Structures are given as C-alpha cells and as structure tokens.
C-alpha cells in the first residue's frame, strides 16, 4: 500500500494537480492508528525511503524517511484501543499533515526555496479529507491480512 500511495502521489504530482493529498502519510497514519507507535514508526520509515528513492526524490537521502518515521511514531502514540470515531482519525491525520507541512516549510525556507502557505493549507485539508475514505480501507485490509496470517 505504501508503494501504491507513493507512486500515485509522484504520478499525480508530475501532472501538477493541486492540492495533492499526502497519500503516504495516510497509509502511515493508518498503520499507526491500527497497530501502535512501533508499526507507525516502521511504516513511516519505509514509506519515507520509498519517497526518497522515487523521482524526483529528496535532495538529502533519508530526510523523508526520518520525517515520516517521526509522524508514524506520534500518530501511533495517539492510538486508541477498540473502535475509533471518524472525527478522531481526521483530527490525528490532520495534525500529522500539519506537522509534516511545517517541517517541509522550514526546510524549504532554510534552503532559500519559496513557500506557498495556501498550497500547504490545501494539502493538509486534502490529506485529512482523503483520510476519511482511505484509513477505513487500509484498516480493513490490515485486519483481513492479520486474520489470514493467524488462521
């Protein structure tokens, strides 16, 4: 799912669609909310590596991996056992998207690259909105895979 999300994000980004939701973050948040901080951290690390390696990649290899690993860890700490409301999922994914955008903006400003604040707001809203649909889907796929593994 990480690979599909990353390839889809890179493909849609190459077509200059805006605002583009952070599909990898949604998958990382799904893993963190479903299985806790360890799964969120590992999923974020792998998802960030995939984004680092796919074109256009990042200027410094490993920066996306570190960013997504921290986001996965923090989202995993927000895990609640049992059924979770959609409002909680959207709030957690939205907060993770805000954190990612803040870090990306700070890195861009430090590099002398201009930052589009309205584009960042659009990405956060698009990511939180897409989480309404994608997080339940990813959770059900993970649940089925877990049941098959233990069956």
PDB file of N, CA, C and O in Angstrom, residues 9-18 20:
ATOM      1  N   UNK A   9       1.170   9.290  -5.682  1.00  0.00           N
ATOM      2  CA  UNK A   9       1.493  10.671  -5.308  1.00  0.00           C
ATOM      3  C   UNK A   9       2.499  11.290  -6.274  1.00  0.00           C
ATOM      4  O   UNK A   9       2.342  12.445  -6.696  1.00  0.00           O
ATOM      5  N   UNK A  10       3.528  10.535  -6.651  1.00  0.00           N
ATOM      6  CA  UNK A  10       4.531  11.050  -7.584  1.00  0.00           C
ATOM      7  C   UNK A  10       3.916  11.271  -8.961  1.00  0.00           C
ATOM      8  O   UNK A  10       4.181  12.281  -9.620  1.00  0.00           O
ATOM      9  N   UNK A  11       3.074  10.342  -9.398  1.00  0.00           N
ATOM     10  CA  UNK A  11       2.444  10.467 -10.712  1.00  0.00           C
ATOM     11  C   UNK A  11       1.509  11.671 -10.769  1.00  0.00           C
ATOM     12  O   UNK A  11       1.544  12.450 -11.729  1.00  0.00           O
ATOM     13  N   UNK A  12       0.674  11.823  -9.755  1.00  0.00           N
ATOM     14  CA  UNK A  12      -0.245  12.965  -9.734  1.00  0.00           C
ATOM     15  C   UNK A  12       0.510  14.281  -9.553  1.00  0.00           C
ATOM     16  O   UNK A  12       0.116  15.308 -10.099  1.00  0.00           O
ATOM     17  N   UNK A  13       1.590  14.248  -8.788  1.00  0.00           N
ATOM     18  CA  UNK A  13       2.405  15.449  -8.616  1.00  0.00           C
ATOM     19  C   UNK A  13       3.075  15.877  -9.905  1.00  0.00           C
ATOM     20  O   UNK A  13       3.246  17.075 -10.168  1.00  0.00           O
ATOM     21  N   UNK A  14       3.465  14.913 -10.735  1.00  0.00           N
ATOM     22  CA  UNK A  14       4.080  15.238 -12.023  1.00  0.00           C
ATOM     23  C   UNK A  14       3.083  15.901 -12.967  1.00  0.00           C
ATOM     24  O   UNK A  14       3.466  16.641 -13.861  1.00  0.00           O
ATOM     25  N   UNK A  15       1.814  15.647 -12.742  1.00  0.00           N
ATOM     26  CA  UNK A  15       0.767  16.278 -13.558  1.00  0.00           C
ATOM     27  C   UNK A  15       0.328  17.616 -12.983  1.00  0.00           C
ATOM     28  O   UNK A  15      -0.613  18.224 -13.471  1.00  0.00           O
ATOM     29  N   UNK A  16       0.966  18.043 -11.913  1.00  0.00           N
ATOM     30  CA  UNK A  16       0.745  19.343 -11.273  1.00  0.00           C
ATOM     31  C   UNK A  16      -0.688  19.514 -10.780  1.00  0.00           C
ATOM     32  O   UNK A  16      -1.273  20.587 -10.886  1.00  0.00           O
ATOM     33  N   UNK A  17      -1.252  18.436 -10.251  1.00  0.00           N
ATOM     34  CA  UNK A  17      -2.568  18.527  -9.634  1.00  0.00           C
ATOM     35  C   UNK A  17      -2.407  19.134  -8.250  1.00  0.00           C
ATOM     36  O   UNK A  17      -1.517  18.755  -7.502  1.00  0.00           O
ATOM     37  N   UNK A  18      -3.260  20.062  -7.914  1.00  0.00           N
ATOM     38  CA  UNK A  18      -3.149  20.723  -6.616  1.00  0.00           C
ATOM     39  C   UNK A  18      -4.543  20.953  -6.062  1.00  0.00           C
ATOM     40  O   UNK A  18      -5.463  21.245  -6.813  1.00  0.00           O
ATOM     41  N   UNK A  20      -2.609  18.322  -3.670  1.00  0.00           N
ATOM     42  CA  UNK A  20      -2.390  16.882  -3.706  1.00  0.00           C
ATOM     43  C   UNK A  20      -2.289  16.343  -2.286  1.00  0.00           C
ATOM     44  O   UNK A  20      -1.446  16.788  -1.512  1.00  0.00           O
TER      45      UNK A  20
END
